[in-house]
Short mmCIF file of C-alpha atoms in Angstrom, two decimals:
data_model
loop_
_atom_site.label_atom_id
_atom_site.label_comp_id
_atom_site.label_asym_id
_atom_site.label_seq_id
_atom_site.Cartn_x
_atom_site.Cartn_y
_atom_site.Cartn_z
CA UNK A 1 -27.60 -24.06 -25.38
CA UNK A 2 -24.00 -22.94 -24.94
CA UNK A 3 -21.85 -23.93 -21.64
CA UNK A 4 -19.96 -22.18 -19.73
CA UNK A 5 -16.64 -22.61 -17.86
CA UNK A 6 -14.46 -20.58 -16.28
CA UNK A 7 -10.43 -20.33 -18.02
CA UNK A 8 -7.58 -18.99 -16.73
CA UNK A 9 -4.98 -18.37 -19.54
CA UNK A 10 -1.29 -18.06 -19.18
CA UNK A 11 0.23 -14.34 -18.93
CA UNK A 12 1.24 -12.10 -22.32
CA UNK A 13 4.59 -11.10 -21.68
CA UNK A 14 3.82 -7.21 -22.56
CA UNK A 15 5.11 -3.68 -21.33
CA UNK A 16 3.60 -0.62 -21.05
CA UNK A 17 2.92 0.33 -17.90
CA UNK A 18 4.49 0.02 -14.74
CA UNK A 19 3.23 -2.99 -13.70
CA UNK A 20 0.08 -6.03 -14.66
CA UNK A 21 -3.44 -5.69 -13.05
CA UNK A 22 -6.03 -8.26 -12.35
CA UNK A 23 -8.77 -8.02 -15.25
CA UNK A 24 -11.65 -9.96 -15.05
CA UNK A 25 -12.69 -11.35 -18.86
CA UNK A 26 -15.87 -13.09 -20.48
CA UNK A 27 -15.61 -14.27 -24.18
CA UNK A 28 -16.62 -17.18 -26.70
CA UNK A 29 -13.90 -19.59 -28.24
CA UNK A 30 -14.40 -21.21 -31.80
CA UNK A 31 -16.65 -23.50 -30.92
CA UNK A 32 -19.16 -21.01 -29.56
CA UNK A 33 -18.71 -21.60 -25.86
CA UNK A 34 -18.90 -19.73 -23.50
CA UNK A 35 -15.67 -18.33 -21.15
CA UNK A 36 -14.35 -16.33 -18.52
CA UNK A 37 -11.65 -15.86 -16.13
CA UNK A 38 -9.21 -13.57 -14.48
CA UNK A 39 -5.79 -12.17 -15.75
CA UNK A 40 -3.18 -9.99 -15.22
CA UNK A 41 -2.11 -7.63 -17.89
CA UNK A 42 -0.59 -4.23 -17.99
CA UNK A 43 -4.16 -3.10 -19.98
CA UNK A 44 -7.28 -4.12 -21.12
CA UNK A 45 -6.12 -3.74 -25.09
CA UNK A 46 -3.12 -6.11 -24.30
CA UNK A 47 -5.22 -8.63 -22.58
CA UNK A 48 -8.36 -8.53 -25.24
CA UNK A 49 -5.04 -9.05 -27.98
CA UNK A 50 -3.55 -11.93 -25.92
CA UNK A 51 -7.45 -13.54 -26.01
CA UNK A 52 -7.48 -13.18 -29.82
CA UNK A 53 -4.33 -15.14 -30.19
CA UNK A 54 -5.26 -18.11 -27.50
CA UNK A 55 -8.06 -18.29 -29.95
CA UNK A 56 -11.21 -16.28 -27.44
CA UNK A 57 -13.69 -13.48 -28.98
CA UNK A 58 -13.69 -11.19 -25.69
CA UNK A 59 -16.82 -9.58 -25.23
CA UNK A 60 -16.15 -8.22 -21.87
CA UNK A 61 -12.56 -7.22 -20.80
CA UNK A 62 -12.88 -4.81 -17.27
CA UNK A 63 -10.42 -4.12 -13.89
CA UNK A 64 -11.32 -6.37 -11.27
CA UNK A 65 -13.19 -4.72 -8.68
CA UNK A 66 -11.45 -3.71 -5.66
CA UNK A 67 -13.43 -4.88 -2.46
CA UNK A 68 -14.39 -1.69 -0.80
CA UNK A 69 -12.84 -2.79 2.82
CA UNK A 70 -10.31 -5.51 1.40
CA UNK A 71 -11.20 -9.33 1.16
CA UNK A 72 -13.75 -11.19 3.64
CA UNK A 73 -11.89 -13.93 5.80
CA UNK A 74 -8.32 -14.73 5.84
CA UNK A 75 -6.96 -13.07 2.41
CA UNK A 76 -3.43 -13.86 1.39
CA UNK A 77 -1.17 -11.34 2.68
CA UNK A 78 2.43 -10.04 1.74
CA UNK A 79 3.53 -11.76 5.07
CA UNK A 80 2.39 -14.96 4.08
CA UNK A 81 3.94 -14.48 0.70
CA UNK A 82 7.35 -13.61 2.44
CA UNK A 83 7.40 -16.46 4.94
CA UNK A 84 6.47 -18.54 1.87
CA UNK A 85 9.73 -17.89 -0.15
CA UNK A 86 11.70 -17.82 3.13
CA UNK A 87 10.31 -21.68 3.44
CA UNK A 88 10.95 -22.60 0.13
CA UNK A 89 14.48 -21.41 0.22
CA UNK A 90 15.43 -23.08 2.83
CA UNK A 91 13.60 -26.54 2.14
CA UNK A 92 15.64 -26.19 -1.47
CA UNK A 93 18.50 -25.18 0.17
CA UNK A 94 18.55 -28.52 2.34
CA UNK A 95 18.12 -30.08 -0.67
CA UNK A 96 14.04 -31.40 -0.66
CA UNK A 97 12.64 -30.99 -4.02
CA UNK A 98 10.67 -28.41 -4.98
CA UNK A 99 7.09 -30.53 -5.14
CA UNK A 100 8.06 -32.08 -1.77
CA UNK A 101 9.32 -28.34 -0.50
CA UNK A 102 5.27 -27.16 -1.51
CA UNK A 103 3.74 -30.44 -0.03
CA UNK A 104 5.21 -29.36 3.51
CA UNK A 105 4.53 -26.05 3.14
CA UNK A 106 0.71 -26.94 2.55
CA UNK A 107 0.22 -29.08 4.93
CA UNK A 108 1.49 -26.74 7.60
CA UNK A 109 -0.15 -23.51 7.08
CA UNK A 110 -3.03 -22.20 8.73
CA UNK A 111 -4.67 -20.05 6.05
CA UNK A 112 -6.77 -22.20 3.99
CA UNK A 113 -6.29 -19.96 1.25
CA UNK A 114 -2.88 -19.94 1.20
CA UNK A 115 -2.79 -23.45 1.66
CA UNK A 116 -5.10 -23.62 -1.44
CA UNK A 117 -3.40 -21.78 -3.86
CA UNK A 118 0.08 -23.23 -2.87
CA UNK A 119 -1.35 -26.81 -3.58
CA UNK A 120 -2.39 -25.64 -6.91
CA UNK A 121 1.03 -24.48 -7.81
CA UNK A 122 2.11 -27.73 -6.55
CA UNK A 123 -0.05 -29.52 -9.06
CA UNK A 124 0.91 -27.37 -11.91
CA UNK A 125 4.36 -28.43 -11.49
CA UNK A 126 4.00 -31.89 -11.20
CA UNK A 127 1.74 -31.24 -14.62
CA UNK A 128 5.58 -29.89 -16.20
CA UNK A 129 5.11 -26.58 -15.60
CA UNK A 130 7.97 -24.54 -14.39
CA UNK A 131 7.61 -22.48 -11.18
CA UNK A 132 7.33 -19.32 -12.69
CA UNK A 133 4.54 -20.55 -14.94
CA UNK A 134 2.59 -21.59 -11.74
CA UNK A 135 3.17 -18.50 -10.09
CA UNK A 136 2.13 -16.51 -13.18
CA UNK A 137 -1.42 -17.58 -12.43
CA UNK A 138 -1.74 -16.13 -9.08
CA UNK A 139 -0.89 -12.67 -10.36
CA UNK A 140 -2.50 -10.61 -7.25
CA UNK A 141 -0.44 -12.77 -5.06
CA UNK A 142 2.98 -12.66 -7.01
CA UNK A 143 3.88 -9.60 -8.46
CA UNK A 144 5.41 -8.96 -11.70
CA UNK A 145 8.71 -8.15 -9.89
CA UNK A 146 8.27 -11.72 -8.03
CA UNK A 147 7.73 -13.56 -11.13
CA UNK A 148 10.55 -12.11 -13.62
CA UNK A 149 13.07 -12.82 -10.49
CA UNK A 150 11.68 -16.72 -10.45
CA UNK A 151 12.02 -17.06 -14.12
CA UNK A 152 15.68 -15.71 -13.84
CA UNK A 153 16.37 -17.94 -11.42
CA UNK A 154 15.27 -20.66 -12.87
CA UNK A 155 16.72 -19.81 -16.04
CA UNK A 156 20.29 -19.56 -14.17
CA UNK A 157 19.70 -22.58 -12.03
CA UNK A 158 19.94 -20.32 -8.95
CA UNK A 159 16.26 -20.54 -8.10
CA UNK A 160 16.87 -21.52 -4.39
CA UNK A 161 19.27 -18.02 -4.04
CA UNK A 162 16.84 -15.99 -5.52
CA UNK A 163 13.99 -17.15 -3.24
CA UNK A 164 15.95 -16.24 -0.38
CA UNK A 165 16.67 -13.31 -1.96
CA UNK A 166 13.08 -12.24 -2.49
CA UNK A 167 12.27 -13.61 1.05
CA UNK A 168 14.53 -10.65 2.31
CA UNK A 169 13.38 -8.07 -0.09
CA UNK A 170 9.77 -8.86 0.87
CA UNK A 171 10.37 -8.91 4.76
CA UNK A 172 12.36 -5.41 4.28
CA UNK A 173 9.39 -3.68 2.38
CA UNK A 174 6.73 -4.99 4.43
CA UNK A 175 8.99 -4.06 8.18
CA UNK A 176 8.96 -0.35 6.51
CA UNK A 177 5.70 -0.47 5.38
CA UNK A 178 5.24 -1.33 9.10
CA UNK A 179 6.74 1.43 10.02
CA UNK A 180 4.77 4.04 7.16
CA UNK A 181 1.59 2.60 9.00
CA UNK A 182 3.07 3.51 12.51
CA UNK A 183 3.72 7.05 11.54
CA UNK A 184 0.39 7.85 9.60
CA UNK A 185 -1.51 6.30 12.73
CA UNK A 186 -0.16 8.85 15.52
CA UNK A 187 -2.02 11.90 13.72
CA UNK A 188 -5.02 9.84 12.93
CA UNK A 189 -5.43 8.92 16.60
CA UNK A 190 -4.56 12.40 17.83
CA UNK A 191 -7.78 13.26 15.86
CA UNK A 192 -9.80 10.07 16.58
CA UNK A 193 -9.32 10.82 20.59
CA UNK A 194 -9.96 14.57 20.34
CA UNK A 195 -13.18 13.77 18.62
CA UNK A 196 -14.20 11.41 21.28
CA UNK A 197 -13.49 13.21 23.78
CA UNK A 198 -14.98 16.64 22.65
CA UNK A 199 -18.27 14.65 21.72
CA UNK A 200 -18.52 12.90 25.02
CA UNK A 201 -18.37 17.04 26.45
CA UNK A 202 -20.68 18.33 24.31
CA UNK A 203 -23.02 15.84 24.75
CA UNK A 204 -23.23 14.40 28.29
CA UNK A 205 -21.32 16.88 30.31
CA UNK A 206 -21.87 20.20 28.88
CA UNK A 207 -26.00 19.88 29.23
CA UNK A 208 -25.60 19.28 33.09
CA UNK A 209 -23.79 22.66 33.27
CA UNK A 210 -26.74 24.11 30.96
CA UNK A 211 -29.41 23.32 33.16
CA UNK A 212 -27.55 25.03 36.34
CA UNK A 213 -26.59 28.33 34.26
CA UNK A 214 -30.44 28.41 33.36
CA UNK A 215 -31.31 29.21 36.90
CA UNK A 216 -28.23 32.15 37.25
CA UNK A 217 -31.24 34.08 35.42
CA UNK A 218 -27.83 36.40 33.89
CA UNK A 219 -26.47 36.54 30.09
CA UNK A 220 -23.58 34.35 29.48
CA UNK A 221 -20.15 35.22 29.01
CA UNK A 222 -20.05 34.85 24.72
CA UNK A 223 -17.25 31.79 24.58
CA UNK A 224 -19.53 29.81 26.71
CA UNK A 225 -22.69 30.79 24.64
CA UNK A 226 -20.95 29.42 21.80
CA UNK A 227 -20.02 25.86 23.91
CA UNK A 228 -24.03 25.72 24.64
CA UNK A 229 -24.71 26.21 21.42
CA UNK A 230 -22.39 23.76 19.87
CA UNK A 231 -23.81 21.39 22.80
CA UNK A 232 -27.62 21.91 21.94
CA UNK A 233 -26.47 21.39 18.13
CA UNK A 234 -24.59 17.86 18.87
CA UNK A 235 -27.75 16.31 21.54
CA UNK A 236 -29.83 17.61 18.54
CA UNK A 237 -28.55 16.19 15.24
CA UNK A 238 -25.45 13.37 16.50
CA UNK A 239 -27.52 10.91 14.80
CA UNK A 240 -27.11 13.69 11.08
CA UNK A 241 -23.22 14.02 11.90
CA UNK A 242 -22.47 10.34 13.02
CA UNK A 243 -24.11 10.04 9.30
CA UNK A 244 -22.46 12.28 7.61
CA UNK A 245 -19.00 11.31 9.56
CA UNK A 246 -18.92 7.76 8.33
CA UNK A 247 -21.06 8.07 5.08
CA UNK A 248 -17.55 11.09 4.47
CA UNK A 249 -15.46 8.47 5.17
CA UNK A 250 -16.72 5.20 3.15
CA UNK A 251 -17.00 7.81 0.32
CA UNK A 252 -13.27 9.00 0.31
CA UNK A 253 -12.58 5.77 0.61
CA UNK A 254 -14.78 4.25 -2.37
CA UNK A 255 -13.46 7.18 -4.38
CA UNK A 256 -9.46 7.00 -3.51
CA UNK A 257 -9.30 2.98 -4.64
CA UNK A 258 -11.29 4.11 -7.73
CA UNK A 259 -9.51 7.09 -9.34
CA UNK A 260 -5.76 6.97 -10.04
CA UNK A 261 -6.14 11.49 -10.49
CA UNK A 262 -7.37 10.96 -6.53
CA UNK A 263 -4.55 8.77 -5.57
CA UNK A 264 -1.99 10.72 -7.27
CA UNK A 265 -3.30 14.10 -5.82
CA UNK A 266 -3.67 12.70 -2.25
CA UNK A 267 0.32 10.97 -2.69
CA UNK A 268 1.32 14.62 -3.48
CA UNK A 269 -0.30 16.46 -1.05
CA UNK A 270 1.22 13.70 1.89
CA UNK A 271 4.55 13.93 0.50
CA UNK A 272 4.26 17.87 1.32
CA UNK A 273 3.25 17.05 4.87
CA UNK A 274 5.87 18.56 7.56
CA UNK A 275 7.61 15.35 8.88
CA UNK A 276 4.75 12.78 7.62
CA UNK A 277 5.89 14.24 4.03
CA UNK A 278 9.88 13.60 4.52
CA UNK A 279 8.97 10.24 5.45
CA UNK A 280 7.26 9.05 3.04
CA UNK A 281 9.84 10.61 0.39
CA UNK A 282 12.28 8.49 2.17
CA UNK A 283 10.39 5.29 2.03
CA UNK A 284 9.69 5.61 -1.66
CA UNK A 285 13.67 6.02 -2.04
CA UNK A 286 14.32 3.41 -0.15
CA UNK A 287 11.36 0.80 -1.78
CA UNK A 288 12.91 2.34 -5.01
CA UNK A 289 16.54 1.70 -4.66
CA UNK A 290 16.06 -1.90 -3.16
CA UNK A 291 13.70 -3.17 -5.51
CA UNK A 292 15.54 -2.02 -8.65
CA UNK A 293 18.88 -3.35 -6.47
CA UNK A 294 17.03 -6.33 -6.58
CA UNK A 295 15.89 -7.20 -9.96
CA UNK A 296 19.38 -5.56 -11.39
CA UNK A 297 21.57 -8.09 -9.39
CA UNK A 298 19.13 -11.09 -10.81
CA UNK A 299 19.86 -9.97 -14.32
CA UNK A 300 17.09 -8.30 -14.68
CA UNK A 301 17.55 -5.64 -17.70
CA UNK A 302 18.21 -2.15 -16.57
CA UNK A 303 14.95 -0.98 -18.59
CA UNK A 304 12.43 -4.02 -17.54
CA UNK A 305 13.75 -3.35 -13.81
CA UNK A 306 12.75 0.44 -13.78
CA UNK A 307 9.31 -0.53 -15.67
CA UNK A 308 8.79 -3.16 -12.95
CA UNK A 309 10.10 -0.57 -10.05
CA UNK A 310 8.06 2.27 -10.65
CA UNK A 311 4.99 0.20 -9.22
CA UNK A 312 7.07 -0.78 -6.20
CA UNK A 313 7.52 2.64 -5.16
CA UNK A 314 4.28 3.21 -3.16
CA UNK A 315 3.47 6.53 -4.47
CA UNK A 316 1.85 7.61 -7.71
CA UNK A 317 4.08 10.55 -7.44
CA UNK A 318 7.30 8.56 -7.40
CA UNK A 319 5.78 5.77 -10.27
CA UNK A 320 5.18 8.65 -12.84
CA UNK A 321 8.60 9.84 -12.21
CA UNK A 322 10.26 6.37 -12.10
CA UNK A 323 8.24 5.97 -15.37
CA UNK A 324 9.92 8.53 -17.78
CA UNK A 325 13.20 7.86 -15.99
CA UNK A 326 12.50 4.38 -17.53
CA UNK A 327 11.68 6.13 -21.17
CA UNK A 328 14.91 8.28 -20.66
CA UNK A 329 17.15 5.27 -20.13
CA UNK A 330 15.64 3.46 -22.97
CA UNK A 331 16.92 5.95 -25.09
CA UNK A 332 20.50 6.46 -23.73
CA UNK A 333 20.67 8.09 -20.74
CA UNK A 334 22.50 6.91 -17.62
CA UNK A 335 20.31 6.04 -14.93
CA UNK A 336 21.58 8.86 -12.44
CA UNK A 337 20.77 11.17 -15.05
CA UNK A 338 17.64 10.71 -15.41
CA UNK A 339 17.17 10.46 -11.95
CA UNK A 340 17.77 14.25 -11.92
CA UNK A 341 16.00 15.00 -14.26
CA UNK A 342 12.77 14.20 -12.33
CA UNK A 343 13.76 16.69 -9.43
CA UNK A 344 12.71 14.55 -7.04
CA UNK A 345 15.58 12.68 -5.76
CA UNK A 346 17.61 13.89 -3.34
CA UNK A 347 21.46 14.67 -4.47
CA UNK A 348 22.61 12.22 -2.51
CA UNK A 349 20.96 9.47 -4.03
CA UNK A 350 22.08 10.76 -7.42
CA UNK A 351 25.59 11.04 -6.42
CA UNK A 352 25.78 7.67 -5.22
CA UNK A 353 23.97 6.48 -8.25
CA UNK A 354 26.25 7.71 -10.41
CA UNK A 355 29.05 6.42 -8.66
CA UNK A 356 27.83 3.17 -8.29
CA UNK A 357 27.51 2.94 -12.52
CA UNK A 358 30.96 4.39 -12.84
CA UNK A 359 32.33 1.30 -11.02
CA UNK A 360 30.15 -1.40 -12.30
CA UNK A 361 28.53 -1.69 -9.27
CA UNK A 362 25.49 -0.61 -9.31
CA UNK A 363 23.03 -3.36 -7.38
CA UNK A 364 25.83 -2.26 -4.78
CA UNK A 365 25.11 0.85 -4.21
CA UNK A 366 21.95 1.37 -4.49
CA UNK A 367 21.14 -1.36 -1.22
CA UNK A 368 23.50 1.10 1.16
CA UNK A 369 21.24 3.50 -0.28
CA UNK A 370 18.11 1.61 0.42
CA UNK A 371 19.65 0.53 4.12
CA UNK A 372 20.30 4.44 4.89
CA UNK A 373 17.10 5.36 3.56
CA UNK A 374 15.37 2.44 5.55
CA UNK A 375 16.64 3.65 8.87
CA UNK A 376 16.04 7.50 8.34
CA UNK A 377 12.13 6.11 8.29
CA UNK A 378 13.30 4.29 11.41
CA UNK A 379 14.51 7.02 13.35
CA UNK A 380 12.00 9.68 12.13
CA UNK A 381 9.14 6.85 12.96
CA UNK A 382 10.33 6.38 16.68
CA UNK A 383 10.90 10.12 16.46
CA UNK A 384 7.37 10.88 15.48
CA UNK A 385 6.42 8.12 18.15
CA UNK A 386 8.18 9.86 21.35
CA UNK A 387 6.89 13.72 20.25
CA UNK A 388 2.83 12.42 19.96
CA UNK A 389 2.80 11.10 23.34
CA UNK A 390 3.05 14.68 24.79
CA UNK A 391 1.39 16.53 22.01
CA UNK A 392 -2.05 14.03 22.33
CA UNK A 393 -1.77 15.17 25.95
CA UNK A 394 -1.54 19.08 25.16
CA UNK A 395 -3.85 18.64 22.47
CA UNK A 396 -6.51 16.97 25.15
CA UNK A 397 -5.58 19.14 27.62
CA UNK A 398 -6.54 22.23 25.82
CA UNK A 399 -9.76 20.92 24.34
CA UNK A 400 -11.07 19.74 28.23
CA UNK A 401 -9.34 22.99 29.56
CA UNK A 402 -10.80 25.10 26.91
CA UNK A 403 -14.37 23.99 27.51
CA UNK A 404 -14.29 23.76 31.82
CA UNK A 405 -13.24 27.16 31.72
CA UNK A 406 -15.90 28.04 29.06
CA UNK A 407 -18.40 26.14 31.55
CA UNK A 408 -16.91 28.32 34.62
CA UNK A 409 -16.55 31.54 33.24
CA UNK A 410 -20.94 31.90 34.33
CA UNK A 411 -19.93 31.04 37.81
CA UNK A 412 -16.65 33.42 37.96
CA UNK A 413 -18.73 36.17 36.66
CA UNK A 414 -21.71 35.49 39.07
CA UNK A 415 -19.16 35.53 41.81
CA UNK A 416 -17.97 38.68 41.09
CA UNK A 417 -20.60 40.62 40.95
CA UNK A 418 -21.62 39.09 44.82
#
């Protein structure tokens, strides 16, 4: 009978993509036995090629499965992973080694799984492995931008500088992802309470009305025939649209996080949004221009930095386009270029671009381009934020007003004709 036991290799350095995925893998080595494991690669033909040469038969070689409402308990998030390199740069800084910088930051956190997998990074470095060889086994946690700026560092001795630098990368992303959530949550609410509040009508208030209109003994004006109706409908079958409300839901859900043609239709159709739209082009400029700002001034090459930014952007729309801006450097072309040539940058990013490679500068440039893009999303958030309170309020009002006169109108008419 064969064993089994559970492997998790080191990463193939391979490109292809924009950027590695977890895979989950079963396979035999030469013996016979019996393996499997999870790895990042960029896709499944790289990974079952990597196998082969670590000396593994894969039999099995799939995406892992995304969990349908994220991770049960407390999951590792990008804040953790930014307070985490802010720690370690500062511990370095001060001069506490690296092993003793991890030990301190393990015993003090909170989240058992953080403190888990930073202990095991801890013990594959007292084992001689480098940082960025630790890190490269926690792939869902550290990115493939997080990990080629670690292995520069380390390869310029500067590991401690680019820590912090990361640190303040990852706090700037996840402060304007912050601020994506804020503005996508207004409309949703808007919604959410005008749903509530036109259910809690229909089906509580609106039958109390019914029963007194019943005794007028008199046809109802039409509008409030048609607020009955809707009534009778919701006390009749809330149980079929409660159903059909959240069973809608968990499937668009299910199906977004499945299908990359969903995403990338759905990313298109928000980016053409009146003011949701212009904010989200501006965040993907911004999460563009820092992150390739970022690997560029770490030495990063121009080429590897695009392939790694173009998963960084936060929209499928913007990755494609990042992507054969990537394929047209690679050949020759200047980067501003071939930002035109997508049509999706605004001139003024271009311009600056351009400028910023004229002078050799162009890590420079492109974070004042990233800080004016960051606070456009600022001000068009808190914007957004000041114009919803009164629209949720004319929006409510003229759902409630709408239906009170609709419940009236009976009474107005009776009144009349007395």
């Amino acid at each position: 009978m064969s064993a089994t036991r559970s492997a998790v290799s080191k990463q193939p350095v391979t490109r292809g993509t924009s950027q590695q995925v977890p895979f989950v893998w079963e396979g035999t080595d030469k013996r016979g036995v019996r393996m499997k494991g999870e790895q990042a690669a960029k896709n499944a033909n790289l990974l079952r090629a990597e196998l082969r040469r670590q000396g593994i038969t894969p039999s099995l070689v799939k995406p892992k499965p995304k969990p349908l409402f994220g991770a049960a308990g407390s999951k590792i998030s990008a804040k953790d992973i930014a307070f985490f390199s802010r720690q370690m740069a500062t511990m370095m800084k001060s001069g506490v080694p690296i092993v003793g910088s991890l030990e301190i930051i393990a015993s003090g956190h909170k989240n058992p799984r953080m403190k888990k997998m930073v202990d095991q990074i801890r013990t594959d470095i007292e084992g001689g492995s480098s940082l960025y060889e630790a890190i490269s086994k926690h792939p869902v946690q550290f990115d493939e931008l997080y990990r080629n700026l670690v292995k520069a560092g380390e390869g310029a001795g500067v590991l401690e500088t680019v820590l912090e630098t990361v640190a303040a990368y990852k706090e700037n992303i996840e402060a304007l992802k912050g601020k994506i959530k804020k503005a996508l949550f207004y409309p949703a609410m808007v919604m959410a309470v005008a749903l509530i509040v036109s259910s809690i009508l229909l089906v509580w208030v609106v039958p109390q009305f019914e029963d007194v209109f019943k005794s007028f003994g008199a046809e109802l004006p039409a509008f409030t025939q048609m607020i009955v109706a809707a009534s009778r409908f919701m006390v009749a079958y809330w149980w079929m649209l409660l159903f059909v409300l959240v069973g809608s839901i968990v499937g668009f859900i299910f199906a977004y996080k499945r299908s990359p043609s969903m995403q990338h239709g759905m990313d298109r159709l928000i980016l053409k949004v009146p003011i949701i739209g212009q904010i989200m082009h501006n965040s993907s400029v911004a999460r563009f221009a820092r992150t390739l700002a970022v690997t560029f001034r770490a030495g990063v090459p121009l080429v590897e930095a695009l392939d790694i930014v173009a998963g960084a952007t936060g929209s499928s729309v913007y990755e494609k386009s990042v992507l054969r801006m990537r394929d047209d450097v690679s050949v020759g072309y200047p980067v501003n270029v071939a930002m035109k040539q997508t049509n999706l940058f605004p001139h003024m990013v271009i311009q600056m671009t351009a400028i910023g490679e004229e002078a050799g500068a162009l890590d420079a440039m492109l974070f004042k381009v990233a800080e004016y893009f960051e606070q456009e999303v600022n001000n068009a958030v808190d914007a957004l934020s000041s114009l919803i309170e009164p629209l949720i309020m004319v929006f409510i009002g003229t759902i409630v007003g709408g239906m009170v006169i609709g419940m009236y109108l009976p009474i107005f008419k009776l009144a009349s004709v007395v």
